[in-house]
Amino acid sequence: MNRNELARVAHAMVATGRGLLAADESTGTIKKRFDKIKVEGTEENRRAYRELLFTAPGMAEHISGVILYDETLRQSTKGGERFADFLTRLGVVPGIKVDAGTKPMPNFPNEVATEGLDGLAARLAEYYSLGARFAKWRAVIDIGDGIPSRTCIETNAELLARYAALCQEAQIVPIVEPEVLMDGGHSIERCEAVTDEVLATVFDRLLAQRVYLEGIVLKPNMVISGQKAANRASAQQVADATLRCLKRHVPPAVPGIAFLSGGQSEAEATLHLDLMNRTGPLPWLLSFSYGRALQASALSAWGGAAASVPSAQREFLKRARLCGLATLGRYESALEKQAA
Ligand code: 13P
């Protein structure tokens, strides 16, 4: 393993002014997004949609890397260049989702563990040969009546740590993603307590597996009220609680933190990141790895029509530009009103 190279790639993924586009929706998830805009979930439609995003003019100014799905890593632009090669040529690092999704945990109702370790070493070697230089594994922790259990947190943390060690062995930077969901009616205080326990356990297991912390990117949830909470905490409270929680658990050796958007609106996810980046100095770079918060407007502008590609690209570029500003603490809500 070349540690310097892992650290270099991890740093490039979160370098100031840029962040990650999560375009790694599984075939099932992208079908749900396409259903909403009445687009059929065919392989060609998935390819065309991803091409729209990756070829948006100037996207590399704000996007440092793209998380791809297995199918997408094997697909090409209309011009016949593989997406991974196309992105690399633009200076955008291609990455790959390697987990196999979540499965219910026996004996733990309403809790899930993430699958995908079987055969992972061989898959990572292939992904590297196809151009991927980082990977993603998402663990999911739900908050509810009596959950999460200690066993659910420990199981998912151990899986994340073993995945991370296998990635580094294959010279691939692991994105370590323990997502505490914002579904439900819980308070921000409850989210903070659970996120505290999850991050403490994840870093304990990463150290136990001797993961090289300088060569990972953490992808956490923000500390935020549940979507259905009666009184939702303010944007400043979200920024303060998230930073407080991260400072308790994330060693400064970790080069960067790239948040997931997790169901926040595009503007909310951008504002929260910006507020955090206005509070300095911080021991790590704070960036984004958004799926929905970079794509929602672009998807509806596209609607599956070739003629709408330019306007969908403009919507995507607007989000990428505003998220880029948020990594610098230079975003203003007034910018939302500007035309895409
Ligand atoms: P969202 O930003 O839509 O939560 O997606 C990010 C992601 O990659 C979740 O695994």
mmCIF file of C-alpha atoms and ligand atoms in Angstrom:
data_model
loop_
_atom_site.group_PDB
_atom_site.id
_atom_site.type_symbol
_atom_site.label_atom_id
_atom_site.label_comp_id
_atom_site.label_asym_id
_atom_site.label_seq_id
_atom_site.Cartn_x
_atom_site.Cartn_y
_atom_site.Cartn_z
ATOM 1 C CA MET A 1 0.000 0.000 0.000
ATOM 2 C CA ASN A 2 1.278 3.465 -0.927
ATOM 3 C CA ARG A 3 0.136 5.612 1.992
ATOM 4 C CA ASN A 4 1.267 8.924 0.480
ATOM 5 C CA GLU A 5 -0.805 8.276 -2.609
ATOM 6 C CA LEU A 6 -3.886 7.409 -0.493
ATOM 7 C CA ALA A 7 -3.434 10.649 1.467
ATOM 8 C CA ARG A 8 -2.983 12.637 -1.753
ATOM 9 C CA VAL A 9 -6.215 11.309 -3.281
ATOM 10 C CA ALA A 10 -8.176 11.769 -0.028
ATOM 11 C CA HIS A 11 -7.008 15.364 0.155
ATOM 12 C CA ALA A 12 -7.863 16.046 -3.497
ATOM 13 C CA MET A 13 -11.414 14.774 -2.874
ATOM 14 C CA VAL A 14 -12.100 17.480 -0.279
ATOM 15 C CA ALA A 15 -9.820 20.285 -1.479
ATOM 16 C CA THR A 16 -11.354 23.683 -0.796
ATOM 17 C CA GLY A 17 -13.867 24.975 -3.293
ATOM 18 C CA ARG A 18 -14.853 21.537 -4.577
ATOM 19 C CA GLY A 19 -16.758 18.469 -3.419
ATOM 20 C CA LEU A 20 -18.179 15.127 -4.460
ATOM 21 C CA LEU A 21 -21.193 14.321 -6.608
ATOM 22 C CA ALA A 22 -22.918 11.165 -5.392
ATOM 23 C CA ALA A 23 -24.290 9.697 -8.639
ATOM 24 C CA ASP A 24 -24.157 6.104 -7.393
ATOM 25 C CA GLU A 25 -27.869 5.455 -7.022
ATOM 26 C CA SER A 26 -28.540 1.753 -7.412
ATOM 27 C CA THR A 27 -30.770 0.633 -10.300
ATOM 28 C CA GLY A 28 -33.713 0.460 -7.876
ATOM 29 C CA THR A 29 -33.112 3.904 -6.379
ATOM 30 C CA ILE A 30 -32.627 5.688 -9.705
ATOM 31 C CA LYS A 31 -35.839 4.037 -10.941
ATOM 32 C CA LYS A 32 -37.699 5.692 -8.050
ATOM 33 C CA ARG A 33 -36.193 9.077 -9.009
ATOM 34 C CA PHE A 34 -37.074 8.490 -12.701
ATOM 35 C CA ASP A 35 -40.641 7.402 -11.804
ATOM 36 C CA LYS A 36 -41.241 10.867 -10.312
ATOM 37 C CA ILE A 37 -40.338 12.539 -13.629
ATOM 38 C CA LYS A 38 -42.039 9.803 -15.691
ATOM 39 C CA VAL A 39 -38.824 8.514 -17.268
ATOM 40 C CA GLU A 40 -38.426 4.787 -17.864
ATOM 41 C CA GLY A 41 -35.636 3.091 -15.892
ATOM 42 C CA THR A 42 -33.723 1.688 -18.877
ATOM 43 C CA GLU A 43 -29.959 1.257 -19.072
ATOM 44 C CA GLU A 44 -29.770 3.873 -21.852
ATOM 45 C CA ASN A 45 -31.816 6.428 -19.861
ATOM 46 C CA ARG A 46 -29.543 5.910 -16.854
ATOM 47 C CA ARG A 47 -26.498 6.382 -19.092
ATOM 48 C CA ALA A 48 -27.923 9.480 -20.770
ATOM 49 C CA TYR A 49 -28.781 11.050 -17.416
ATOM 50 C CA ARG A 50 -25.309 10.416 -15.981
ATOM 51 C CA GLU A 51 -23.740 11.769 -19.176
ATOM 52 C CA LEU A 52 -25.796 14.956 -18.749
ATOM 53 C CA LEU A 53 -24.275 15.445 -15.285
ATOM 54 C CA PHE A 54 -20.677 14.528 -16.100
ATOM 55 C CA THR A 55 -20.504 16.599 -19.296
ATOM 56 C CA ALA A 56 -22.058 19.735 -17.781
ATOM 57 C CA PRO A 57 -19.634 22.424 -18.997
ATOM 58 C CA GLY A 58 -17.225 23.516 -16.264
ATOM 59 C CA MET A 59 -18.473 21.066 -13.627
ATOM 60 C CA ALA A 60 -14.867 20.191 -12.680
ATOM 61 C CA GLU A 61 -14.476 23.653 -11.176
ATOM 62 C CA HIS A 62 -16.724 22.638 -8.296
ATOM 63 C CA ILE A 63 -16.737 18.830 -8.417
ATOM 64 C CA SER A 64 -13.606 16.990 -7.266
ATOM 65 C CA GLY A 65 -14.913 13.455 -7.635
ATOM 66 C CA VAL A 66 -17.973 11.444 -8.652
ATOM 67 C CA ILE A 67 -19.280 8.322 -6.938
ATOM 68 C CA LEU A 68 -20.411 5.871 -9.621
ATOM 69 C CA TYR A 69 -22.501 2.715 -9.544
ATOM 70 C CA ASP A 70 -21.055 -0.544 -10.953
ATOM 71 C CA GLU A 71 -23.093 -0.223 -14.164
ATOM 72 C CA THR A 72 -22.030 3.414 -14.688
ATOM 73 C CA LEU A 73 -18.335 2.668 -14.209
ATOM 74 C CA ARG A 74 -18.658 0.338 -17.221
ATOM 75 C CA GLN A 75 -20.611 2.826 -19.365
ATOM 76 C CA SER A 76 -19.301 5.430 -21.827
ATOM 77 C CA THR A 77 -20.179 8.834 -23.221
ATOM 78 C CA LYS A 78 -22.018 9.021 -26.554
ATOM 79 C CA GLY A 79 -18.578 9.642 -28.068
ATOM 80 C CA GLY A 80 -17.408 6.247 -26.794
ATOM 81 C CA GLU A 81 -15.091 7.325 -23.954
ATOM 82 C CA ARG A 82 -15.573 5.419 -20.711
ATOM 83 C CA PHE A 83 -17.010 7.698 -18.011
ATOM 84 C CA ALA A 84 -14.099 6.946 -15.671
ATOM 85 C CA ASP A 85 -11.565 8.008 -18.320
ATOM 86 C CA PHE A 86 -13.607 11.074 -19.249
ATOM 87 C CA LEU A 87 -13.777 12.230 -15.602
ATOM 88 C CA THR A 88 -10.106 11.509 -14.935
ATOM 89 C CA ARG A 89 -9.184 13.597 -17.977
ATOM 90 C CA LEU A 90 -11.147 16.517 -16.476
ATOM 91 C CA GLY A 91 -9.297 16.179 -13.162
ATOM 92 C CA VAL A 92 -12.341 14.643 -11.460
ATOM 93 C CA VAL A 93 -11.610 11.480 -9.449
ATOM 94 C CA PRO A 94 -13.898 8.530 -10.259
ATOM 95 C CA GLY A 95 -15.159 6.545 -7.276
ATOM 96 C CA ILE A 96 -17.364 3.487 -6.869
ATOM 97 C CA LYS A 97 -20.112 2.397 -4.487
ATOM 98 C CA VAL A 98 -19.057 -1.062 -3.297
ATOM 99 C CA ASP A 99 -21.586 -1.981 -0.624
ATOM 100 C CA ALA A 100 -24.409 -4.293 -1.599
ATOM 101 C CA GLY A 101 -27.119 -2.444 0.296
ATOM 102 C CA THR A 102 -28.696 -3.027 3.681
ATOM 103 C CA LYS A 103 -30.384 -6.169 5.027
ATOM 104 C CA PRO A 104 -32.605 -6.538 8.115
ATOM 105 C CA MET A 105 -30.696 -7.711 11.202
ATOM 106 C CA PRO A 106 -32.110 -10.931 12.649
ATOM 107 C CA ASN A 107 -33.266 -10.424 16.280
ATOM 108 C CA PHE A 108 -33.171 -6.623 15.908
ATOM 109 C CA PRO A 109 -36.509 -5.443 14.507
ATOM 110 C CA ASN A 110 -36.333 -2.344 12.286
ATOM 111 C CA GLU A 111 -32.535 -2.322 12.198
ATOM 112 C CA VAL A 112 -30.272 -3.074 9.246
ATOM 113 C CA ALA A 113 -26.660 -3.995 8.554
ATOM 114 C CA THR A 114 -24.838 -3.328 5.297
ATOM 115 C CA GLU A 115 -23.746 -6.260 3.118
ATOM 116 C CA GLY A 116 -20.918 -6.544 0.607
ATOM 117 C CA LEU A 117 -17.706 -7.823 2.217
ATOM 118 C CA ASP A 118 -17.824 -11.205 0.434
ATOM 119 C CA GLY A 119 -15.537 -11.094 -2.576
ATOM 120 C CA LEU A 120 -14.799 -7.421 -1.960
ATOM 121 C CA ALA A 121 -11.009 -7.695 -2.355
ATOM 122 C CA ALA A 122 -11.398 -9.096 -5.885
ATOM 123 C CA ARG A 123 -14.003 -6.477 -6.825
ATOM 124 C CA LEU A 124 -11.763 -3.665 -5.554
ATOM 125 C CA ALA A 125 -8.883 -4.908 -7.701
ATOM 126 C CA GLU A 126 -11.152 -4.835 -10.755
ATOM 127 C CA TYR A 127 -12.535 -1.394 -9.890
ATOM 128 C CA TYR A 128 -8.996 -0.045 -9.568
ATOM 129 C CA SER A 129 -8.165 -1.415 -13.017
ATOM 130 C CA LEU A 130 -11.281 0.350 -14.366
ATOM 131 C CA GLY A 131 -10.023 3.668 -12.972
ATOM 132 C CA ALA A 132 -11.743 4.007 -9.578
ATOM 133 C CA ARG A 133 -9.530 5.623 -6.940
ATOM 134 C CA PHE A 134 -12.008 5.829 -4.071
ATOM 135 C CA ALA A 135 -14.975 3.801 -2.845
ATOM 136 C CA LYS A 136 -18.083 4.258 -0.751
ATOM 137 C CA TRP A 137 -19.821 2.053 1.822
ATOM 138 C CA ARG A 138 -22.975 3.337 3.492
ATOM 139 C CA ALA A 139 -24.060 2.129 6.917
ATOM 140 C CA VAL A 140 -27.560 3.097 8.002
ATOM 141 C CA ILE A 141 -28.621 3.801 11.573
ATOM 142 C CA ASP A 142 -32.269 4.607 12.176
ATOM 143 C CA ILE A 143 -33.568 6.480 15.225
ATOM 144 C CA GLY A 144 -36.861 5.296 16.721
ATOM 145 C CA ASP A 145 -38.526 3.741 19.717
ATOM 146 C CA GLY A 146 -35.754 1.784 21.463
ATOM 147 C CA ILE A 147 -33.397 1.980 18.470
ATOM 148 C CA PRO A 148 -30.588 2.111 17.555
ATOM 149 C CA SER A 149 -29.366 -0.807 19.642
ATOM 150 C CA ARG A 150 -25.749 -1.071 20.724
ATOM 151 C CA THR A 151 -25.450 -4.225 18.598
ATOM 152 C CA CYS A 152 -26.610 -2.429 15.450
ATOM 153 C CA ILE A 153 -24.059 0.354 15.947
ATOM 154 C CA GLU A 154 -21.216 -2.074 16.701
ATOM 155 C CA THR A 155 -22.036 -4.385 13.793
ATOM 156 C CA ASN A 156 -22.166 -1.557 11.269
ATOM 157 C CA ALA A 157 -18.998 0.077 12.628
ATOM 158 C CA GLU A 158 -17.097 -3.196 12.358
ATOM 159 C CA LEU A 159 -18.285 -3.705 8.762
ATOM 160 C CA LEU A 160 -17.243 -0.155 7.829
ATOM 161 C CA ALA A 161 -13.789 -0.658 9.345
ATOM 162 C CA ARG A 162 -13.193 -3.965 7.569
ATOM 163 C CA TYR A 163 -14.320 -2.418 4.277
ATOM 164 C CA ALA A 164 -11.971 0.539 4.836
ATOM 165 C CA ALA A 165 -8.987 -1.723 5.503
ATOM 166 C CA LEU A 166 -9.702 -3.758 2.344
ATOM 167 C CA CYS A 167 -9.971 -0.575 0.261
ATOM 168 C CA GLN A 168 -6.628 0.786 1.422
ATOM 169 C CA GLU A 169 -4.998 -2.569 0.763
ATOM 170 C CA ALA A 170 -6.274 -2.213 -2.838
ATOM 171 C CA GLN A 171 -4.922 1.380 -3.028
ATOM 172 C CA ILE A 172 -8.443 2.830 -2.981
ATOM 173 C CA VAL A 173 -9.492 5.623 -0.582
ATOM 174 C CA PRO A 174 -12.520 4.524 1.462
ATOM 175 C CA ILE A 175 -15.362 6.945 2.059
ATOM 176 C CA VAL A 176 -16.570 5.882 5.483
ATOM 177 C CA GLU A 177 -20.273 6.659 5.622
ATOM 178 C CA PRO A 178 -22.178 6.018 8.836
ATOM 179 C CA GLU A 179 -25.543 7.659 8.151
ATOM 180 C CA VAL A 180 -27.853 8.410 11.050
ATOM 181 C CA LEU A 181 -31.165 8.905 9.237
ATOM 182 C CA MET A 182 -33.191 12.086 9.577
ATOM 183 C CA ASP A 183 -36.493 10.222 9.059
ATOM 184 C CA GLY A 184 -38.866 10.359 12.011
ATOM 185 C CA GLY A 185 -39.885 12.907 14.597
ATOM 186 C CA HIS A 186 -36.821 12.941 16.881
ATOM 187 C CA SER A 187 -35.197 16.082 18.271
ATOM 188 C CA ILE A 188 -31.783 17.446 17.302
ATOM 189 C CA GLU A 189 -30.566 16.486 20.801
ATOM 190 C CA ARG A 190 -31.454 12.849 20.150
ATOM 191 C CA CYS A 191 -29.687 12.997 16.772
ATOM 192 C CA GLU A 192 -26.610 14.414 18.499
ATOM 193 C CA ALA A 193 -26.556 11.673 21.149
ATOM 194 C CA VAL A 194 -26.869 8.909 18.552
ATOM 195 C CA THR A 195 -24.332 10.494 16.165
ATOM 196 C CA ASP A 196 -21.931 10.834 19.125
ATOM 197 C CA GLU A 197 -22.166 7.134 19.883
ATOM 198 C CA VAL A 198 -21.940 6.113 16.226
ATOM 199 C CA LEU A 199 -18.831 8.201 15.464
ATOM 200 C CA ALA A 200 -17.087 7.117 18.679
ATOM 201 C CA THR A 201 -17.679 3.471 17.773
ATOM 202 C CA VAL A 202 -16.683 3.895 14.119
ATOM 203 C CA PHE A 203 -13.320 5.497 14.998
ATOM 204 C CA ASP A 204 -12.689 2.865 17.664
ATOM 205 C CA ARG A 205 -13.184 0.120 15.058
ATOM 206 C CA LEU A 206 -11.154 1.960 12.370
ATOM 207 C CA LEU A 207 -8.223 2.093 14.779
ATOM 208 C CA ALA A 208 -8.699 -1.567 15.747
ATOM 209 C CA GLN A 209 -8.456 -2.509 12.031
ATOM 210 C CA ARG A 210 -5.359 -0.278 11.732
ATOM 211 C CA VAL A 211 -6.968 1.882 9.068
ATOM 212 C CA TYR A 212 -4.713 4.733 7.929
ATOM 213 C CA LEU A 213 -6.785 7.766 8.927
ATOM 214 C CA GLU A 214 -4.904 10.173 6.651
ATOM 215 C CA GLY A 215 -6.195 8.108 3.732
ATOM 216 C CA ILE A 216 -9.966 8.121 4.378
ATOM 217 C CA VAL A 217 -12.799 10.589 3.861
ATOM 218 C CA LEU A 218 -15.590 10.607 6.454
ATOM 219 C CA LYS A 219 -19.107 11.036 5.101
ATOM 220 C CA PRO A 220 -21.409 11.698 8.041
ATOM 221 C CA ASN A 221 -24.913 13.005 8.495
ATOM 222 C CA MET A 222 -25.319 16.472 9.897
ATOM 223 C CA VAL A 223 -26.746 16.698 13.411
ATOM 224 C CA ILE A 224 -30.286 17.779 12.612
ATOM 225 C CA SER A 225 -33.898 17.421 13.770
ATOM 226 C CA GLY A 226 -35.951 14.559 12.333
ATOM 227 C CA GLN A 227 -37.973 15.489 9.222
ATOM 228 C CA LYS A 228 -41.234 15.081 11.157
ATOM 229 C CA ALA A 229 -40.120 16.843 14.371
ATOM 230 C CA ALA A 230 -42.639 19.393 15.649
ATOM 231 C CA ASN A 231 -39.974 22.051 16.313
ATOM 232 C CA ARG A 232 -37.050 21.829 13.941
ATOM 233 C CA ALA A 233 -33.733 23.315 15.056
ATOM 234 C CA SER A 234 -32.445 26.407 13.225
ATOM 235 C CA ALA A 235 -29.682 26.311 10.612
ATOM 236 C CA GLN A 236 -27.209 27.807 13.094
ATOM 237 C CA GLN A 237 -28.133 25.161 15.682
ATOM 238 C CA VAL A 238 -27.524 22.434 13.096
ATOM 239 C CA ALA A 239 -24.109 23.891 12.232
ATOM 240 C CA ASP A 240 -23.119 24.275 15.905
ATOM 241 C CA ALA A 241 -24.294 20.807 16.981
ATOM 242 C CA THR A 242 -22.664 19.125 13.979
ATOM 243 C CA LEU A 243 -19.288 20.772 14.611
ATOM 244 C CA ARG A 244 -19.483 20.038 18.344
ATOM 245 C CA CYS A 245 -20.108 16.376 17.612
ATOM 246 C CA LEU A 246 -17.393 16.059 14.958
ATOM 247 C CA LYS A 247 -14.795 17.767 17.172
ATOM 248 C CA ARG A 248 -15.427 15.189 19.880
ATOM 249 C CA HIS A 249 -14.782 12.190 17.660
ATOM 250 C CA VAL A 250 -12.956 12.875 14.404
ATOM 251 C CA PRO A 251 -9.162 12.976 14.788
ATOM 252 C CA PRO A 252 -7.368 15.820 12.960
ATOM 253 C CA ALA A 253 -5.464 13.139 11.038
ATOM 254 C CA VAL A 254 -8.585 12.707 8.874
ATOM 255 C CA PRO A 255 -8.072 15.127 5.947
ATOM 256 C CA GLY A 256 -11.677 15.851 5.224
ATOM 257 C CA ILE A 257 -15.333 15.387 5.933
ATOM 258 C CA ALA A 258 -17.821 15.327 3.052
ATOM 259 C CA PHE A 259 -21.410 15.449 4.280
ATOM 260 C CA LEU A 260 -24.347 13.573 2.797
ATOM 261 C CA SER A 261 -27.533 15.595 2.276
ATOM 262 C CA GLY A 262 -29.817 12.861 3.601
ATOM 263 C CA GLY A 263 -33.159 14.367 2.560
ATOM 264 C CA GLN A 264 -32.419 18.042 3.282
ATOM 265 C CA SER A 265 -33.521 20.438 0.566
ATOM 266 C CA GLU A 266 -30.867 21.740 -1.801
ATOM 267 C CA ALA A 267 -30.810 25.162 -0.129
ATOM 268 C CA GLU A 268 -30.764 23.757 3.439
ATOM 269 C CA ALA A 269 -27.850 21.417 2.732
ATOM 270 C CA THR A 270 -25.889 24.291 1.178
ATOM 271 C CA LEU A 271 -26.632 26.754 3.991
ATOM 272 C CA HIS A 272 -25.665 24.281 6.735
ATOM 273 C CA LEU A 273 -22.317 23.537 5.092
ATOM 274 C CA ASP A 274 -21.659 27.239 4.605
ATOM 275 C CA LEU A 275 -22.384 28.109 8.246
ATOM 276 C CA MET A 276 -19.944 25.436 9.406
ATOM 277 C CA ASN A 277 -17.245 26.743 7.081
ATOM 278 C CA ARG A 278 -17.716 30.254 8.469
ATOM 279 C CA THR A 279 -16.647 28.970 11.903
ATOM 280 C CA GLY A 280 -12.931 28.485 11.685
ATOM 281 C CA PRO A 281 -10.308 27.328 12.047
ATOM 282 C CA LEU A 282 -11.239 23.662 11.812
ATOM 283 C CA PRO A 283 -8.913 20.648 11.927
ATOM 284 C CA TRP A 284 -10.297 19.121 8.722
ATOM 285 C CA LEU A 285 -11.664 20.356 5.378
ATOM 286 C CA LEU A 286 -15.464 20.366 5.315
ATOM 287 C CA SER A 287 -17.053 19.588 1.980
ATOM 288 C CA PHE A 288 -20.047 17.872 0.401
ATOM 289 C CA SER A 289 -20.849 14.511 -1.100
ATOM 290 C CA TYR A 290 -24.431 15.218 -2.046
ATOM 291 C CA GLY A 291 -26.779 13.108 -4.107
ATOM 292 C CA ARG A 292 -30.258 14.596 -3.911
ATOM 293 C CA ALA A 293 -29.046 18.108 -2.923
ATOM 294 C CA LEU A 294 -27.037 18.352 -6.164
ATOM 295 C CA GLN A 295 -29.482 16.619 -8.476
ATOM 296 C CA ALA A 296 -33.083 17.384 -7.488
ATOM 297 C CA SER A 297 -33.540 20.515 -9.650
ATOM 298 C CA ALA A 298 -31.538 19.052 -12.536
ATOM 299 C CA LEU A 299 -33.645 15.886 -12.598
ATOM 300 C CA SER A 300 -36.917 17.781 -12.801
ATOM 301 C CA ALA A 301 -35.562 20.206 -15.421
ATOM 302 C CA TRP A 302 -34.469 17.235 -17.561
ATOM 303 C CA GLY A 303 -37.629 15.152 -17.454
ATOM 304 C CA GLY A 304 -36.070 12.717 -19.921
ATOM 305 C CA ALA A 305 -36.113 15.156 -22.869
ATOM 306 C CA ALA A 306 -32.937 15.557 -24.939
ATOM 307 C CA ALA A 307 -33.949 19.176 -25.620
ATOM 308 C CA SER A 308 -33.874 19.891 -21.865
ATOM 309 C CA VAL A 309 -30.293 18.719 -21.338
ATOM 310 C CA PRO A 310 -28.792 22.255 -21.387
ATOM 311 C CA SER A 311 -31.274 23.618 -18.833
ATOM 312 C CA ALA A 312 -30.810 20.550 -16.597
ATOM 313 C CA GLN A 313 -27.045 21.042 -16.807
ATOM 314 C CA ARG A 314 -27.463 24.681 -15.788
ATOM 315 C CA GLU A 315 -29.485 23.601 -12.720
ATOM 316 C CA PHE A 316 -26.808 21.071 -11.756
ATOM 317 C CA LEU A 317 -24.016 23.614 -12.262
ATOM 318 C CA LYS A 318 -25.865 26.150 -10.118
ATOM 319 C CA ARG A 319 -26.034 23.663 -7.227
ATOM 320 C CA ALA A 320 -22.401 22.654 -7.705
ATOM 321 C CA ARG A 321 -21.302 26.293 -7.749
ATOM 322 C CA LEU A 322 -23.305 27.186 -4.619
ATOM 323 C CA CYS A 323 -22.032 24.104 -2.760
ATOM 324 C CA GLY A 324 -18.505 25.062 -3.849
ATOM 325 C CA LEU A 325 -19.058 28.520 -2.321
ATOM 326 C CA ALA A 326 -20.317 26.848 0.873
ATOM 327 C CA THR A 327 -17.011 24.984 1.232
ATOM 328 C CA LEU A 328 -15.391 28.436 1.351
ATOM 329 C CA GLY A 329 -17.989 29.974 3.690
ATOM 330 C CA ARG A 330 -19.001 32.362 0.897
ATOM 331 C CA TYR A 331 -22.550 31.214 0.121
ATOM 332 C CA GLU A 332 -25.493 33.607 0.614
ATOM 333 C CA SER A 333 -29.146 32.523 0.607
ATOM 334 C CA ALA A 334 -29.842 35.436 -1.773
ATOM 335 C CA LEU A 335 -27.845 33.558 -4.440
ATOM 336 C CA GLU A 336 -30.684 31.008 -4.601
ATOM 337 C CA LYS A 337 -32.757 33.586 -6.505
ATOM 338 C CA GLN A 338 -30.227 33.908 -9.334
ATOM 339 C CA ALA A 339 -31.162 32.197 -12.572
ATOM 340 C CA ALA A 340 -29.512 28.832 -13.116
HETATM 341 P P1 13P B 1 -27.814 12.137 -0.379
HETATM 342 O O1 13P B 1 -26.972 13.392 -0.403
HETATM 343 O O2 13P B 1 -28.998 12.192 -1.304
HETATM 344 O O3 13P B 1 -28.150 11.711 1.028
HETATM 345 O O4 13P B 1 -26.919 10.990 -1.002
HETATM 346 C C1 13P B 1 -25.623 10.875 -0.608
HETATM 347 C C2 13P B 1 -25.225 9.457 -0.609
HETATM 348 O O5 13P B 1 -24.354 9.061 -1.339
HETATM 349 C C3 13P B 1 -25.900 8.542 0.328
HETATM 350 O O6 13P B 1 -25.193 7.366 0.427
#
